[in-house]
mmCIF file of C-alpha atoms in Angstrom:
data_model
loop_
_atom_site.group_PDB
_atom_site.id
_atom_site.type_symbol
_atom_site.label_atom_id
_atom_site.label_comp_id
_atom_site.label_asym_id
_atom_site.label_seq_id
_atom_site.Cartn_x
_atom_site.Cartn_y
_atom_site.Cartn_z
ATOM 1 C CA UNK A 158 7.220 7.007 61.898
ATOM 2 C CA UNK A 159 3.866 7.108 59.470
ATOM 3 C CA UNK A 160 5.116 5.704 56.282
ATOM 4 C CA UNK A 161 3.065 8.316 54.702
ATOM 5 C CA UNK A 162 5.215 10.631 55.328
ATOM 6 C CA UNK A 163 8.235 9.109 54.340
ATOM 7 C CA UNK A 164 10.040 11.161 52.610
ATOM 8 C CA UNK A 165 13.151 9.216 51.505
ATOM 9 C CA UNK A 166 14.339 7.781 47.908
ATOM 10 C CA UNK A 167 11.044 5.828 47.259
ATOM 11 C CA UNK A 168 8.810 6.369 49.655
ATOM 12 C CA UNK A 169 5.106 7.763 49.285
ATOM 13 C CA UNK A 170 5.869 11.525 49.129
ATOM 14 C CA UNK A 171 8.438 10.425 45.951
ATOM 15 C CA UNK A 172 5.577 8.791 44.218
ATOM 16 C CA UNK A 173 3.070 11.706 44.599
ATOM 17 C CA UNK A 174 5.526 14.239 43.022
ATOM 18 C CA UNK A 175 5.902 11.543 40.180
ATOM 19 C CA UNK A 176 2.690 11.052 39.753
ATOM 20 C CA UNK A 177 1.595 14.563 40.051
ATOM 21 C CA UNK A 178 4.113 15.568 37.626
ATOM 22 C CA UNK A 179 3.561 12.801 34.872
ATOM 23 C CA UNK A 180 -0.146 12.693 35.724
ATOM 24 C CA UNK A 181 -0.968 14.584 32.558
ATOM 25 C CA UNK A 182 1.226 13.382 30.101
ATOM 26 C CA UNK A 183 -0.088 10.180 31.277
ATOM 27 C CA UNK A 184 -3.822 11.435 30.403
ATOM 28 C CA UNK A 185 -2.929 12.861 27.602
ATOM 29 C CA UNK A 186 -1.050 9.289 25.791
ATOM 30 C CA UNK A 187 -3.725 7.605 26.746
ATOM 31 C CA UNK A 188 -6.343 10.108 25.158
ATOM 32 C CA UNK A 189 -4.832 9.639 21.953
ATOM 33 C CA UNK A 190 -4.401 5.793 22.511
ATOM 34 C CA UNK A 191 -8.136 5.316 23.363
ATOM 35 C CA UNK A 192 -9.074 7.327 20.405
ATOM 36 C CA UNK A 193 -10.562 10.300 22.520
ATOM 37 C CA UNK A 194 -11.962 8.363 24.898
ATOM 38 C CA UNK A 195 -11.303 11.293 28.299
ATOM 39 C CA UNK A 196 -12.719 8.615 30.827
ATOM 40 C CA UNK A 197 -11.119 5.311 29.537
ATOM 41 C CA UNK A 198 -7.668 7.616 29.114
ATOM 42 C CA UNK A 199 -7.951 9.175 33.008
ATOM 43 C CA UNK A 200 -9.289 5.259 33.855
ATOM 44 C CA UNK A 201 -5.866 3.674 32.322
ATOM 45 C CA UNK A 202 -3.409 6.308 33.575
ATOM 46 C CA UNK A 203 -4.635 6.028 37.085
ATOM 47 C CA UNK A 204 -4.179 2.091 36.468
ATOM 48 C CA UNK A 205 -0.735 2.420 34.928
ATOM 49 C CA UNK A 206 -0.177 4.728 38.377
ATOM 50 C CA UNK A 207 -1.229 2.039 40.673
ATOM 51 C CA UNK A 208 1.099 -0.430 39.160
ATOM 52 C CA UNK A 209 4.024 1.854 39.268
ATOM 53 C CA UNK A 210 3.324 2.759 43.053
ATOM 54 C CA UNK A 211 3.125 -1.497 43.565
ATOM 55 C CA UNK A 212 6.984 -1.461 42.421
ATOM 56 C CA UNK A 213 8.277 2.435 42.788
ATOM 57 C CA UNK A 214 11.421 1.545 45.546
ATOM 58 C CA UNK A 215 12.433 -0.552 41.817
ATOM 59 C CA UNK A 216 11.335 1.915 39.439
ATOM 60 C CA UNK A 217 12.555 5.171 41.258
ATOM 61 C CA UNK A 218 15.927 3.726 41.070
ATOM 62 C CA UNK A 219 15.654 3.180 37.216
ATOM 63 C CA UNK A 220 17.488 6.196 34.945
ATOM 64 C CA UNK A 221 14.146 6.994 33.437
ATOM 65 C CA UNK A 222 10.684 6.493 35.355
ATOM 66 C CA UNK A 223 8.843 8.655 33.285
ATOM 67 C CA UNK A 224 9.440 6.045 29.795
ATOM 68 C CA UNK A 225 8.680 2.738 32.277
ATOM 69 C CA UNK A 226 5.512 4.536 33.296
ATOM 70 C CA UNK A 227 4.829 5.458 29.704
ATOM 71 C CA UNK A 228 5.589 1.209 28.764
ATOM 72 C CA UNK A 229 3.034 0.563 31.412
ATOM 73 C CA UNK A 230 0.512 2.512 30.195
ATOM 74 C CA UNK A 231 1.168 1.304 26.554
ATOM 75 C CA UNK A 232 0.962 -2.399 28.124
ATOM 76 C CA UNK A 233 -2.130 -1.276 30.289
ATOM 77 C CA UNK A 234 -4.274 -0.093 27.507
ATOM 78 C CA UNK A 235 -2.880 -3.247 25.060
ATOM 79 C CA UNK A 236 -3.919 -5.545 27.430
ATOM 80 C CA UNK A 237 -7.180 -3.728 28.188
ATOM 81 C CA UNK A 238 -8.468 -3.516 24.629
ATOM 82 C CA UNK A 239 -8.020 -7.726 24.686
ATOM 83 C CA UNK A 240 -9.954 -8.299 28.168
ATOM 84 C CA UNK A 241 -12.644 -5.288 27.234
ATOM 85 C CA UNK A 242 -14.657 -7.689 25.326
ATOM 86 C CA UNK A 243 -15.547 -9.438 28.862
ATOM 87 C CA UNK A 244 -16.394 -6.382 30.560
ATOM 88 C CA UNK A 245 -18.270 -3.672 28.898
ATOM 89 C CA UNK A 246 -22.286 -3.894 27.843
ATOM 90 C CA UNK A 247 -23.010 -1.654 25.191
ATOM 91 C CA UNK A 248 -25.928 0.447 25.950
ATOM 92 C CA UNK A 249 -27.971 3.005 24.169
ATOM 93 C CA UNK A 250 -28.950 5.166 26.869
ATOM 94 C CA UNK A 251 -26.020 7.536 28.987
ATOM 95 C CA UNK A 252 -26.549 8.310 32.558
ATOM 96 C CA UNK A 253 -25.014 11.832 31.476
ATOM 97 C CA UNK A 254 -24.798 14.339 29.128
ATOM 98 C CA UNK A 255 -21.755 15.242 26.972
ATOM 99 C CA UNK A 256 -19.776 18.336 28.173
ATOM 100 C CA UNK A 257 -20.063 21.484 25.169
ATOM 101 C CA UNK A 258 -17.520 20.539 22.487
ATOM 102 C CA UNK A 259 -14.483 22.983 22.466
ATOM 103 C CA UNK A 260 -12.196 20.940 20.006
ATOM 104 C CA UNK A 261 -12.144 21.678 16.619
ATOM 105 C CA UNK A 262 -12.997 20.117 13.420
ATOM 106 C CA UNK A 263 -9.386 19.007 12.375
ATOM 107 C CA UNK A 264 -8.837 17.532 15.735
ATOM 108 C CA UNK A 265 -11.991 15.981 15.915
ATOM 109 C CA UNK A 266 -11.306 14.332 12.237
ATOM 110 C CA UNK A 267 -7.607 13.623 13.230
ATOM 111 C CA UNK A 268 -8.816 11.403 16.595
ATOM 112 C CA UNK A 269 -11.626 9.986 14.644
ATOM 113 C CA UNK A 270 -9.781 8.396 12.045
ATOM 114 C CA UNK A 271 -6.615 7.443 14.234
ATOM 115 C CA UNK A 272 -9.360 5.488 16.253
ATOM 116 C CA UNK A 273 -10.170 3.528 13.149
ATOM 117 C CA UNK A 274 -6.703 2.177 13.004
ATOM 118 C CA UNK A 275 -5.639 -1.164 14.847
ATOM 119 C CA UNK A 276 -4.550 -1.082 18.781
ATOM 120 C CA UNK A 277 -0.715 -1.266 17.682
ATOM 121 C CA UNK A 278 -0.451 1.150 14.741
ATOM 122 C CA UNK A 279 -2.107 3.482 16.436
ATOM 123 C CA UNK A 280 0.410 3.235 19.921
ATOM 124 C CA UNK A 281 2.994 2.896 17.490
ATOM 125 C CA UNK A 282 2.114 6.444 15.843
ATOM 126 C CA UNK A 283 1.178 7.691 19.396
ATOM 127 C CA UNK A 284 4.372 6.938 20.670
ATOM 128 C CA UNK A 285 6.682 8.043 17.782
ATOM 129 C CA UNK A 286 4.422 11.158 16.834
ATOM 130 C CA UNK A 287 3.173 12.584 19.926
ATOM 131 C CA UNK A 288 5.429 11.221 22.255
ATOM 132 C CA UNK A 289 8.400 11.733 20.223
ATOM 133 C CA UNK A 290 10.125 8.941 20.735
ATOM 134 C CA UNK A 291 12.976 7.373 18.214
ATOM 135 C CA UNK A 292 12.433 3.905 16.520
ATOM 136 C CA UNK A 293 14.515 1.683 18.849
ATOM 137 C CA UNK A 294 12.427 3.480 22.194
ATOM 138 C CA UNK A 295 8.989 2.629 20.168
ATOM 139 C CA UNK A 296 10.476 -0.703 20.269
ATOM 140 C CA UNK A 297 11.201 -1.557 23.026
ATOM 141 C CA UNK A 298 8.015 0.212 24.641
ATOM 142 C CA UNK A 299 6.270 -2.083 22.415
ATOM 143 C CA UNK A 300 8.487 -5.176 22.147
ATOM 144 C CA UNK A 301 8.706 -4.804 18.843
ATOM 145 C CA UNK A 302 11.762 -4.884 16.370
ATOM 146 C CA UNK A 303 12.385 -1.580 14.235
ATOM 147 C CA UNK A 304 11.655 -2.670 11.264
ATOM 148 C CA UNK A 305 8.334 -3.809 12.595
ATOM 149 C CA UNK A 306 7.880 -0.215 14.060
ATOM 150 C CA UNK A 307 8.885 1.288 11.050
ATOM 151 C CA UNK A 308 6.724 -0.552 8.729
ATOM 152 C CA UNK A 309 3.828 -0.242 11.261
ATOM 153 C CA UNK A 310 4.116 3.744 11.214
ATOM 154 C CA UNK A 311 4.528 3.621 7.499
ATOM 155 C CA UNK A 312 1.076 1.469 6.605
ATOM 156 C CA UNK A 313 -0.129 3.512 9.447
ATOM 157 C CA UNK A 314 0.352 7.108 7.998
ATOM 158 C CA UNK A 315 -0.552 5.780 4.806
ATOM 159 C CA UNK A 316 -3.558 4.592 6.632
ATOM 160 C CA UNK A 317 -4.100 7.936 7.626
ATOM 161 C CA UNK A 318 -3.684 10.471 4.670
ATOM 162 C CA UNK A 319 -5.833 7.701 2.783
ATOM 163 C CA UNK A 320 -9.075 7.877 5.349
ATOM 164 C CA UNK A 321 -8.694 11.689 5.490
ATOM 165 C CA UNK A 322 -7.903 12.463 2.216
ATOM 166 C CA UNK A 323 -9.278 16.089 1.014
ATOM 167 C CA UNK A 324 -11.002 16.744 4.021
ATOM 168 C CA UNK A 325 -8.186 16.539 5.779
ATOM 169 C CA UNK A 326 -6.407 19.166 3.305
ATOM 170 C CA UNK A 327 -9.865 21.019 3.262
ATOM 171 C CA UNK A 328 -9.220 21.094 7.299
ATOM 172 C CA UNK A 329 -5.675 21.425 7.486
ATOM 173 C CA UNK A 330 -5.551 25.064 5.601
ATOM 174 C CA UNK A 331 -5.515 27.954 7.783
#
């Protein structure tokens, strides 16, 4: 039989539901983790994918996929943010233009100045904030302690509200 269409406990067909289903929220992390960056986020997801397919018989078995393949993102874009300085030319010419803006000004200002804030506040407010996740599952995402999650989101707000200041209040009121 084709192992592509295997359709037992993790084979191929498995992974392409998981992966169509957590596809997005995979985008989406990593859109706020990148700052707003649509290509690096859709560029890490798919690599966080590729992993996961590399291990899935392990990882379908595990009681929650979907948080591993959230860790491996997190770990993915950590580890790509220390190797990017190797890779990437900065250029002052684009080989395309930017598609229309549709996002507003808060937004805009909100993903601005959480892309001002170090790698691991900002996946630490990503993952408590957006994600929702409690303390303890920040922590381990990140292998960090609580406290040190904690005290991370707390500089890291305070980070915040200070960068925005009144134009975030000026953008903030309906």
């Amino acid at each position: 039989m084709d192992s592509t269409t295997t359709t037992g406990a993790g084979g191929p067909l498995e992974f392409r539901d998981f992966a169509a289903a957590r596809g997005g929220p995979l985008i989406r992390t990593a859109y706020l983790l990148t700052g707003g960056d649509a290509h690096l986020a859709e560029d890490l997801a798919q690599e966080a994918l590729g992993k996961l397919y590399g291990s899935w018989r392990r990882v379908s078995r595990m009681a929650n996929p979907a948080g591993y393949a959230r860790t491996v993102l997190v770990n993915t874009f950590l580890s790509h943010r220390r190797r990017r300085s190797s890779r990437e030319h900065v250029t002052d010419t684009f080989a395309e233009t930017a598609a229309p803006a549709t996002d507003s000004a808060l937004r805009l200002t909100l993903l601005g100045a959480l892309a001002e804030l170090p790698q691991q506040d900002r996946a630490v407010l990503v993952l408590r904030y957006w994600e929702d996740l409690g303390v303890e599952e920040t922590a381990a995402a990140l292998r960090l302690t609580p406290s040190a999650v904690r005290s991370r989101a707390s500089r890291a707000l305070s980070r915040l509200r200070t960068r925005l200041g009144s134009e975030f209040d000026e953008l903030a009121r309906p």
